[in-house]
Structures are given as C-alpha cells and as structure tokens.
Coordinates of C-alpha atoms and ligand atoms in Angstrom, one line a residue:
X1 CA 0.0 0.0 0.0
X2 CA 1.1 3.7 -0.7
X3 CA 1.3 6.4 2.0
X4 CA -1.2 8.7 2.2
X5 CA -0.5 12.6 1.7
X6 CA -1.9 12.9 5.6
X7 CA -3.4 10.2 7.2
X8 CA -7.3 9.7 6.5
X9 CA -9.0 7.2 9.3
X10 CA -11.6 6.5 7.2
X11 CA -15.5 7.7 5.6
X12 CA -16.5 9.9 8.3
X13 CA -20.2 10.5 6.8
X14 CA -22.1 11.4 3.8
X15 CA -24.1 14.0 4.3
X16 CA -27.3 14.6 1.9
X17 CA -28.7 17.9 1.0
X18 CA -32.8 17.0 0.9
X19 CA -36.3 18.5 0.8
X20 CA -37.8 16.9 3.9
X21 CA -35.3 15.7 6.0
X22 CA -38.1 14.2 7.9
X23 CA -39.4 11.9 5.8
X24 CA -36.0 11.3 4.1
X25 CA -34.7 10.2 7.4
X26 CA -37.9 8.0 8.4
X27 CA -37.4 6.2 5.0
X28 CA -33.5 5.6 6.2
X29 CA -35.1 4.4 9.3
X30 CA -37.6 1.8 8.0
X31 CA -36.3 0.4 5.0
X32 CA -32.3 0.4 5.6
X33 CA -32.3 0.1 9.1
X34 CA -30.4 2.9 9.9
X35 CA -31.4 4.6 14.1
X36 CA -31.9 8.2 14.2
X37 CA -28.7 8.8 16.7
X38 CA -28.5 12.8 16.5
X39 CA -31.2 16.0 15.9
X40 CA -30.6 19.8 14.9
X41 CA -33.0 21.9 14.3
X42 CA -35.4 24.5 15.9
X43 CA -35.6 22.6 19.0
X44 CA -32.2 22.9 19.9
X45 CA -31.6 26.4 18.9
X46 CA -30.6 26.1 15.0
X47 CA -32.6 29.0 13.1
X48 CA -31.9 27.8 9.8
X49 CA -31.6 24.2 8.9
X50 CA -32.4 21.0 10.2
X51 CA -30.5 18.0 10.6
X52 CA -30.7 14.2 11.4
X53 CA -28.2 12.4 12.1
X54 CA -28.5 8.1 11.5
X55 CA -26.3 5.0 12.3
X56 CA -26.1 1.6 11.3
X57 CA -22.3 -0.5 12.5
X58 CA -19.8 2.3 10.5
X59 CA -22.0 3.9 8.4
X60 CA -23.5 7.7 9.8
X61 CA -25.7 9.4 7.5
X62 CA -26.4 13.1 7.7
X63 CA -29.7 15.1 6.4
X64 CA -29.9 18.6 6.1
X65 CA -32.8 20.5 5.0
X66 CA -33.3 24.0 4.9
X67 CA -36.3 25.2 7.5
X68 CA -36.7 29.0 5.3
X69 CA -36.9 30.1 2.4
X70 CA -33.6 31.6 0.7
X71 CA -31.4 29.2 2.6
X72 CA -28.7 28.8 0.3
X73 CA -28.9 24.6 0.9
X74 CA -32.3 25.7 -1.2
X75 CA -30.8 26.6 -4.4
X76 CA -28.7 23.4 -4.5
X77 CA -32.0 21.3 -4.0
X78 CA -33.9 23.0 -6.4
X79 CA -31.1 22.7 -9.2
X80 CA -30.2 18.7 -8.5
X81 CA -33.2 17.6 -6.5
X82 CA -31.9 16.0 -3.2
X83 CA -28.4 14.5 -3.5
X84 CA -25.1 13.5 -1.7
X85 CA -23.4 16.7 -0.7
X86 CA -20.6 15.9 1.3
X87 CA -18.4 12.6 1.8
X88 CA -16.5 13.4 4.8
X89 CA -13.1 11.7 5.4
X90 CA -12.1 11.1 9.5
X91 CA -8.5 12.4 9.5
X92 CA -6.1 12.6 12.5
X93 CA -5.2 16.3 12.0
X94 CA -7.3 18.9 10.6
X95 CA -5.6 21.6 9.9
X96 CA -2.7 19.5 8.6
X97 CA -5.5 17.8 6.0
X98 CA -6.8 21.5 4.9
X99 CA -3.5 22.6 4.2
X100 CA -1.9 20.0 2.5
X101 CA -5.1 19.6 0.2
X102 CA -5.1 23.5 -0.2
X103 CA -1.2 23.8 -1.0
X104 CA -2.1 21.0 -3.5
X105 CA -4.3 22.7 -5.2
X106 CA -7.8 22.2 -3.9
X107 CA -10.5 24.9 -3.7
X108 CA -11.9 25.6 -0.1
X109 CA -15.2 25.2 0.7
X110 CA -15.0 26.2 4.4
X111 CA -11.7 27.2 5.9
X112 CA -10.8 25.1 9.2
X113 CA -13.0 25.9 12.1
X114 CA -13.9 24.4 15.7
X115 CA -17.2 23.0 16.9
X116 CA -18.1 23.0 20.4
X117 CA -20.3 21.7 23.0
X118 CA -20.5 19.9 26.7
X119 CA -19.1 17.2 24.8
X120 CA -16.0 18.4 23.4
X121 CA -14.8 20.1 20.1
X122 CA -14.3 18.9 16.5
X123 CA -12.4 20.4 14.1
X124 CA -13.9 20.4 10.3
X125 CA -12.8 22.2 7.2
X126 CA -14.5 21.0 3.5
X127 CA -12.7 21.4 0.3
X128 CA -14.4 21.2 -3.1
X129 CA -14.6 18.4 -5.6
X130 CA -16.4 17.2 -8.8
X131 CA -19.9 19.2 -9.4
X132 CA -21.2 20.5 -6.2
X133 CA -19.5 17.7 -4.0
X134 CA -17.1 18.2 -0.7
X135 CA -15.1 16.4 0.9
X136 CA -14.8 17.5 4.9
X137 CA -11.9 16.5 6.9
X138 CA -13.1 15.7 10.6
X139 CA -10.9 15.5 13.4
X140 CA -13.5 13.8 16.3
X141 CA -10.2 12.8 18.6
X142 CA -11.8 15.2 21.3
X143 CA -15.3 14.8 20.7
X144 CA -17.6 12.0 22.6
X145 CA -21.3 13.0 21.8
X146 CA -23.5 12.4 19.7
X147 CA -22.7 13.1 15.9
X148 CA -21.4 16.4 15.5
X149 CA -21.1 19.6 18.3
X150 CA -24.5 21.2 18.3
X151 CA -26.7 17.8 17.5
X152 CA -28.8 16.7 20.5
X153 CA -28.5 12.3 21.5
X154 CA -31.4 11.1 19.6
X155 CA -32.7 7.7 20.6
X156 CA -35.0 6.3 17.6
X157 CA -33.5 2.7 16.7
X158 CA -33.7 1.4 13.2
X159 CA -34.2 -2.3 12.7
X160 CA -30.9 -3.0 11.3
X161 CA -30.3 -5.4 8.0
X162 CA -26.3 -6.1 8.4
X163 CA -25.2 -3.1 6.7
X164 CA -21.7 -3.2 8.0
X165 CA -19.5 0.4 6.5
X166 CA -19.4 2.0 3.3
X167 CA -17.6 0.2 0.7
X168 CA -17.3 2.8 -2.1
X169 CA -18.7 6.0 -3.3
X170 CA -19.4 6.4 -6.9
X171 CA -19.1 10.2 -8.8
X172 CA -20.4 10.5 -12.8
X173 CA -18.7 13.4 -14.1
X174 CA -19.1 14.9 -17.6
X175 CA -17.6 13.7 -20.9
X176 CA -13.2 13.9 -20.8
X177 CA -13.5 15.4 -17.3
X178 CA -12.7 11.1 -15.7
X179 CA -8.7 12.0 -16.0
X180 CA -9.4 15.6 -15.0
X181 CA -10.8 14.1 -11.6
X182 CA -8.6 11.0 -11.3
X183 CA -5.5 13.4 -11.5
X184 CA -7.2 15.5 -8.8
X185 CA -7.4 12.6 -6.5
X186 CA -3.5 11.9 -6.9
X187 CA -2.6 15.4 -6.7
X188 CA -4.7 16.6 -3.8
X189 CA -5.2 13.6 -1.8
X190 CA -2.2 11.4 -2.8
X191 CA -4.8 8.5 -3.9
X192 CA -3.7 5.9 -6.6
X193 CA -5.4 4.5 -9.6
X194 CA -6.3 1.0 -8.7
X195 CA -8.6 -0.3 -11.4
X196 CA -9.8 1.1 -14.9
X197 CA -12.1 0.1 -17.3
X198 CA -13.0 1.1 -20.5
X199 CA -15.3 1.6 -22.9
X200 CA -14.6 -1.9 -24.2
X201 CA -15.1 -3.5 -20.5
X202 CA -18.1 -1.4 -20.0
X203 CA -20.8 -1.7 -22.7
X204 CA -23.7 -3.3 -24.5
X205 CA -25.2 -2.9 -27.8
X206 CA -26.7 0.6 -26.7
X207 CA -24.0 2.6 -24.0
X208 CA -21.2 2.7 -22.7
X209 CA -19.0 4.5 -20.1
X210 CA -15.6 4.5 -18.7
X211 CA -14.3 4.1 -15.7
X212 CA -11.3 4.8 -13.3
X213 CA -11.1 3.7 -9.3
X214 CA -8.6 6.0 -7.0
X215 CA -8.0 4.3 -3.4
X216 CA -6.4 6.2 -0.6
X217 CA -3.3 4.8 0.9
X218 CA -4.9 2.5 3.4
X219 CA -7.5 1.5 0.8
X220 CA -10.3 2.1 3.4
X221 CA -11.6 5.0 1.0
X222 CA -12.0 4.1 -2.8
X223 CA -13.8 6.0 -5.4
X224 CA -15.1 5.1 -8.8
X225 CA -15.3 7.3 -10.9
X226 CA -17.0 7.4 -14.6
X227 CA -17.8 9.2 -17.6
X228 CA -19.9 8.7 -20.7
X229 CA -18.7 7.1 -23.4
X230 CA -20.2 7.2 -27.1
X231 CA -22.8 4.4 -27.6
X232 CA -26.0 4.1 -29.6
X233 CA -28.1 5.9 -27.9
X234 CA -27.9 7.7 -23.8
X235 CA -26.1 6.3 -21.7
X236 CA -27.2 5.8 -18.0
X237 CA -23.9 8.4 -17.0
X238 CA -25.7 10.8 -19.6
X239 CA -29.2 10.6 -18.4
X240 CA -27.6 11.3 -14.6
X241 CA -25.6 14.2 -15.9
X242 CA -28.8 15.5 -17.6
X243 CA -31.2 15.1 -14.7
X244 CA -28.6 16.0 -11.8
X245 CA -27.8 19.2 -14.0
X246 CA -24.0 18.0 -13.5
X247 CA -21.1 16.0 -11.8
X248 CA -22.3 14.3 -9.1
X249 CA -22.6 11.1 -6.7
X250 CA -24.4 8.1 -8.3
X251 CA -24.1 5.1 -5.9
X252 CA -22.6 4.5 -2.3
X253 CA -22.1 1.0 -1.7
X254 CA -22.8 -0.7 1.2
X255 CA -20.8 -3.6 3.0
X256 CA -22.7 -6.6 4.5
X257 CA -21.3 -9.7 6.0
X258 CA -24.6 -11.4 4.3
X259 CA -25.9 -10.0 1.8
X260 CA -28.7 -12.9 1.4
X261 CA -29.9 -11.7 4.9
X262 CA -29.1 -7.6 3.6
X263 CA -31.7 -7.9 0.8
X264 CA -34.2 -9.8 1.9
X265 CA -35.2 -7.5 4.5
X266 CA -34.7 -4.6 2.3
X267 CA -37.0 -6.5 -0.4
X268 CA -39.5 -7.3 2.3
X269 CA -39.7 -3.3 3.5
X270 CA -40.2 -2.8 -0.5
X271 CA -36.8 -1.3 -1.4
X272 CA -37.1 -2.0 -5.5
X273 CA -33.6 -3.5 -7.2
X274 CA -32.5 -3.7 -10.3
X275 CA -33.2 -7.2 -12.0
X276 CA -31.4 -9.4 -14.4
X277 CA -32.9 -12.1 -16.3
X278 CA -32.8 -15.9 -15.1
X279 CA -30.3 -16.5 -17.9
X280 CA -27.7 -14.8 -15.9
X281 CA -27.9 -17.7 -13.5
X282 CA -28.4 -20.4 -15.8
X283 CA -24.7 -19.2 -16.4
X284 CA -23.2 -18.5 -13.0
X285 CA -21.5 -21.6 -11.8
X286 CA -19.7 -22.0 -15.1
X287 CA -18.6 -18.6 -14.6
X288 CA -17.7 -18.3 -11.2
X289 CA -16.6 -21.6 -10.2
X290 CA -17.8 -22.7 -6.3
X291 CA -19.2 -20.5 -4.1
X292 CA -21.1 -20.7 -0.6
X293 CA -24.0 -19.6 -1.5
X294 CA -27.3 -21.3 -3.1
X295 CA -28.1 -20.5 -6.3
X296 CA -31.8 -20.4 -6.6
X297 CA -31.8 -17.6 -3.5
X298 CA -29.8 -15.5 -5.3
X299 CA -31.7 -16.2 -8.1
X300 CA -34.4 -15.4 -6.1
X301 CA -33.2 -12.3 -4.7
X302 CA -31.7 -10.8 -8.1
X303 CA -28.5 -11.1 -6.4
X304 CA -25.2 -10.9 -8.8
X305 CA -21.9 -12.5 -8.2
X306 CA -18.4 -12.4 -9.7
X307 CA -15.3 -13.6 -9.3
X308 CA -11.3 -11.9 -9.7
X309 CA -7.8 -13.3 -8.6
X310 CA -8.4 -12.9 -5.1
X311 CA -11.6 -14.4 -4.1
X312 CA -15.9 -13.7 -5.3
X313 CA -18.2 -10.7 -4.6
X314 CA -21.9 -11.0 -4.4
X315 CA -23.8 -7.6 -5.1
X316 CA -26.9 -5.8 -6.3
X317 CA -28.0 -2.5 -6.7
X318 CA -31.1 -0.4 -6.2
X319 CA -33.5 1.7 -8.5
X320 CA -33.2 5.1 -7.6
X321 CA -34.1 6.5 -4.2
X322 CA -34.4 9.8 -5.4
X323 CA -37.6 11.4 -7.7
X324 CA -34.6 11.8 -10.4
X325 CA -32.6 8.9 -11.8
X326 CA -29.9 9.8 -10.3
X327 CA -28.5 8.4 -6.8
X328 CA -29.0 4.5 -6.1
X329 CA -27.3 2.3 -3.7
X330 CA -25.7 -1.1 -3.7
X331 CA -25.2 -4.1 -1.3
X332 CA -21.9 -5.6 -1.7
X333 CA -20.5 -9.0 0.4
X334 CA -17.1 -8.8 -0.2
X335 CA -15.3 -12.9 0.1
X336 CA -12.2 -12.0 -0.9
X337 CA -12.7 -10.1 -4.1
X338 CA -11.2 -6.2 -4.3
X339 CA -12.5 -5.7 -7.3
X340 CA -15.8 -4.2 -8.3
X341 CA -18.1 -6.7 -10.3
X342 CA -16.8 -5.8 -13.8
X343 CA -18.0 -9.6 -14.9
X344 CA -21.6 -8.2 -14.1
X345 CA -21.5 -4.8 -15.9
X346 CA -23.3 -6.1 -18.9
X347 CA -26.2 -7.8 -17.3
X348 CA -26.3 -5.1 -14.7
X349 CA -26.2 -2.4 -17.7
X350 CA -28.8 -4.3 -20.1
X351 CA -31.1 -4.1 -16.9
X352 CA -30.3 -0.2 -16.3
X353 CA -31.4 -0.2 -20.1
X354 CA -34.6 -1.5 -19.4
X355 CA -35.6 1.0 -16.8
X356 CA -34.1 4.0 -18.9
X357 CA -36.6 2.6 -22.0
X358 CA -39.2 2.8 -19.5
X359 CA -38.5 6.4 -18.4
X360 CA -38.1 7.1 -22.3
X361 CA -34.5 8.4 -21.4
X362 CA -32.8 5.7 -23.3
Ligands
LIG401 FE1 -20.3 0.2 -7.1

C-alpha cells in the first residue's frame, strides 16, 4: 500500500442535502435500518436548517434541509433535487489535512473551524470536488457525543439489515473530465489509480462509459469514478448528468457480512432492485466456479456475483431512491474479491437499459 499525503481514518459521513429531512430520514429508518442517533433543528436552537443524524455498524448518515426560504442549501436542492453533498473523510489532524489539500491545489469550501459543546470540540474544514461535492476533513479525537457539536442524543433505533460500513462512493462526471478528476485525486489527496475500465469492458449494444477507481493509501476510501462514453443511444452516465444538472454522486455501496440476509429484508420493506434475467444464473456456476452460496436464492433475490484473482463478490443495486434517476445504492459481500463486479457490468447495464426505455430516457 502507498502512503497517504496525511493520514485519513476512514469515511467519516455522507451528508445529503434533501427537501424533507423528515421523511427522508424515516425512510433511512424503516427500510435500511439505519437509528436516528442525532437532531438539529429548531428545538435545539438552529434558526436555519435542520438536521438528522443516522447510524447503522460504520456507516452515519447526515440530512440537512433547509427550514426558510432563501437558505442557500435551497438553491442546490432545487437545481439537482436531493443529493449526496458531502463525503467526509475522519483524519487525524485537521488543519494539517486543509492545508496539504489547499497547497495542492484544492479549492476551499469552508476554511478550518472548531465546533463545540459539553461534549468536546471537532475540528472540520470541507474542500471542493467534482460538481457541487465536498469532501470534509473531521478530526473527532476530542469529541464524545452524539454526531457532531450542536446535534442533541437522539434515541429512535432502526431495525438494522447487516449493513456493516461504506464500501465505495461512486461520482459521474461529464464527458473527458474522468482523467481531469482522477489526476485530482492523486494530486490533492495522494490516492492511486487502482482499477480502470473502459469503454470496451463497460458496454452493450446501446451505452457505454468509462471508468477509473482511486484508493487512498490504506485503501479504506476508494472512489469510482465514470464518464460517458459514445454508444448508440444515452447512456445511463448521460441521463444522470442531464437530470442532476452535472457531476455528481451516483451510488454509495454498502458492505454486508450477508448480503442474502441484507436484501431480503430490504426487499421485504419494498426497497425496488435492479433485476437481471434468469439466464444470468443459468450461467453462473460456469462462470464463477464454487461459491457458498445457493443459487436459486440469489436467483431469487436478483443477487449478482463475480469472481477476480483474489476471491468472489456477491452484489446488487437499487433503483433510484431519489424522484430523479440519479442516486442508487448497492449491497456488496465482499469474500475475498477487491474488485468491483466488472464480470456483471453487462447484465447489470442491459437491466439499467430496461428501466431508462421505460422512463423514455434511453
Ligand atoms: Fe459500485
């Protein structure tokens, strides 16, 4: 592994800008599991926005909503409708992170500053990435409350499904801006290109897109990231791009430890997935050799698998949990396998296909 330009712990959050943070965050609540750990808002003395804070194993989610009009959170959710806003990284040191990334060329987004309550302080900065994205650099070391300085304990449980810590995050950006971004990550974070695919790897008969992942040092952060390439006719990159009104966060995957488990409860609290044809698993074992789990349940569930040097991922993805096409989720069981299911982009994108035809955005 590589050294990292200054040490990042790991995702801190992702923080979503949204309409109705209410009902965003009940949704979290009942269909992914997530509990309702932290609250700002009126109540606790914050004029301006709202904010819930939600926890399932390492995975905390953040929504913020605006609570009057002319907020300028209200501009951004007007333009993309709601959408990932911020993937914070945990670092050990701040100021150290911001200036680094700064000297190397990042643009700020907010300057270093310290939050504090009776629970201790937290020093956050955000610097600017693709489309209207940050990253925020957290440094919790002398913080033990709930969330973030300012958020009062919020006891709501979830029912959680196994979701275990965010795997990756996945950013579209526009046509010949993938190298602009990937040479951003090396630059400003010190990341490293750990995977690529291309336009041959990633297509059908209709679309196709290309694709680059960057890893930090430790490899506990990796992002994807993709552009359109030419094909027939839209591709699924394009129709984001066109509906999010830019670059912008398409999937967060998240890690279970049983994925069969995972989905079936989302499935049962009626979170849609994508679905590929039976074919695919008529397929399967000649493809991926032995695996643990039963065919006819993941046939069942929809679930995809594939395999790379090191070992087999299982995985599946959602249908948009937003009114645009635009951000989605996926489960991913990791056994072994770093890789990212490139034996399952064509079945996954002939399915994406079907569900663009039926939005007539194909
Ligand atoms: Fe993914």
């Amino acid at each position: 592994m590589s050294q990292d330009l200054f040490p990042i712990i790991g995702i801190d959050y992702v923080r979503h800008f949204v309409n109705n943070a209410r009902a965003t965050s009940f949704f979290y609540q009942h269909t992914f599991g997530f509990s309702i750990t932290g609250y700002t808002g009126l109540e606790t003395g914050n004029q301006s926005e709202v904010g819930y804070a939600m926890e399932q194993e390492d995975v905390r989610l953040w929504f913020s909503a605006p609570v009057r009009p002319g907020h300028p959170m209200a501009e951004k959710i007007a333009y993309h409708g709601d959408f990932v806003q911020d993937i914070a990284f945990t670092v050990e040191d701040c100021d150290l992170a911001f200036k680094t990334a700064v000297d190397r060329g990042a643009k700020v987004w907010h300057e270093p500053m310290t939050l504090e309550d009776d629970f201790g302080r937290v020093r956050i900065a955000s610097i600017c990435t693709y489309g209207d994205t940050v990253h925020s650099l957290v440094q919790r070391d002398q913080y033990n409350g709930p969330f973030l300085p300012g958020f009062r304990a919020e006891n709501q449980p979830g029912d959680p499904i196994g979701i275990k810590a965010v795997d990756h995050a996945v950013g579209n950006v526009e046509l010949g801006q993938m190298n602009v971004w990937v040479k951003w990550y090396e630059d400003v974070l010190g990341f490293k290109n750990m995977l690529s695919f291309d336009d041959k790897d990633i297509s059908t008969e209709y679309t196709a897109l290309m694709s680059k992942v960057m890893a930090s040092g430790n490899g506990r952060v990796k992002f994807p990231i993709n552009e359109p390439a030419a094909g027939k006719k839209k591709s699924q990159i394009d129709e984001y791009l066109e509906f999010f009104g830019g670059a912008g966060v398409q999937h967060v995957a998240m890690q279970t430890e049983d994925i069969v488990h995972t989905v079936s409860r989302l499935k049962a609290r009626g979170v849609p997935f994508l679905s590929v044809p039976r074919t695919y698993y008529d397929m399967l074992p000649d493809r991926v050799g032995e695996i643990d789990e039963d065919i006819e349940v993941l046939a069942d569930l929809g679930i995809l698998v594939d395999r790379d040097d090191e070992g087999y991922l299982l995985q599946i993805f959602t249908k948009p949990v937003t009114d645009r096409p635009t951000l989605f989720y996926e489960i991913i069981h990791r056994k072994g396998a770093q890789s990212f299911g490139k034996g399952n982009f064509k079945a996954l994108f002939e399915s994406i296909e079907r569900e663009q035809a039926l939005r007539g955005t194909l």
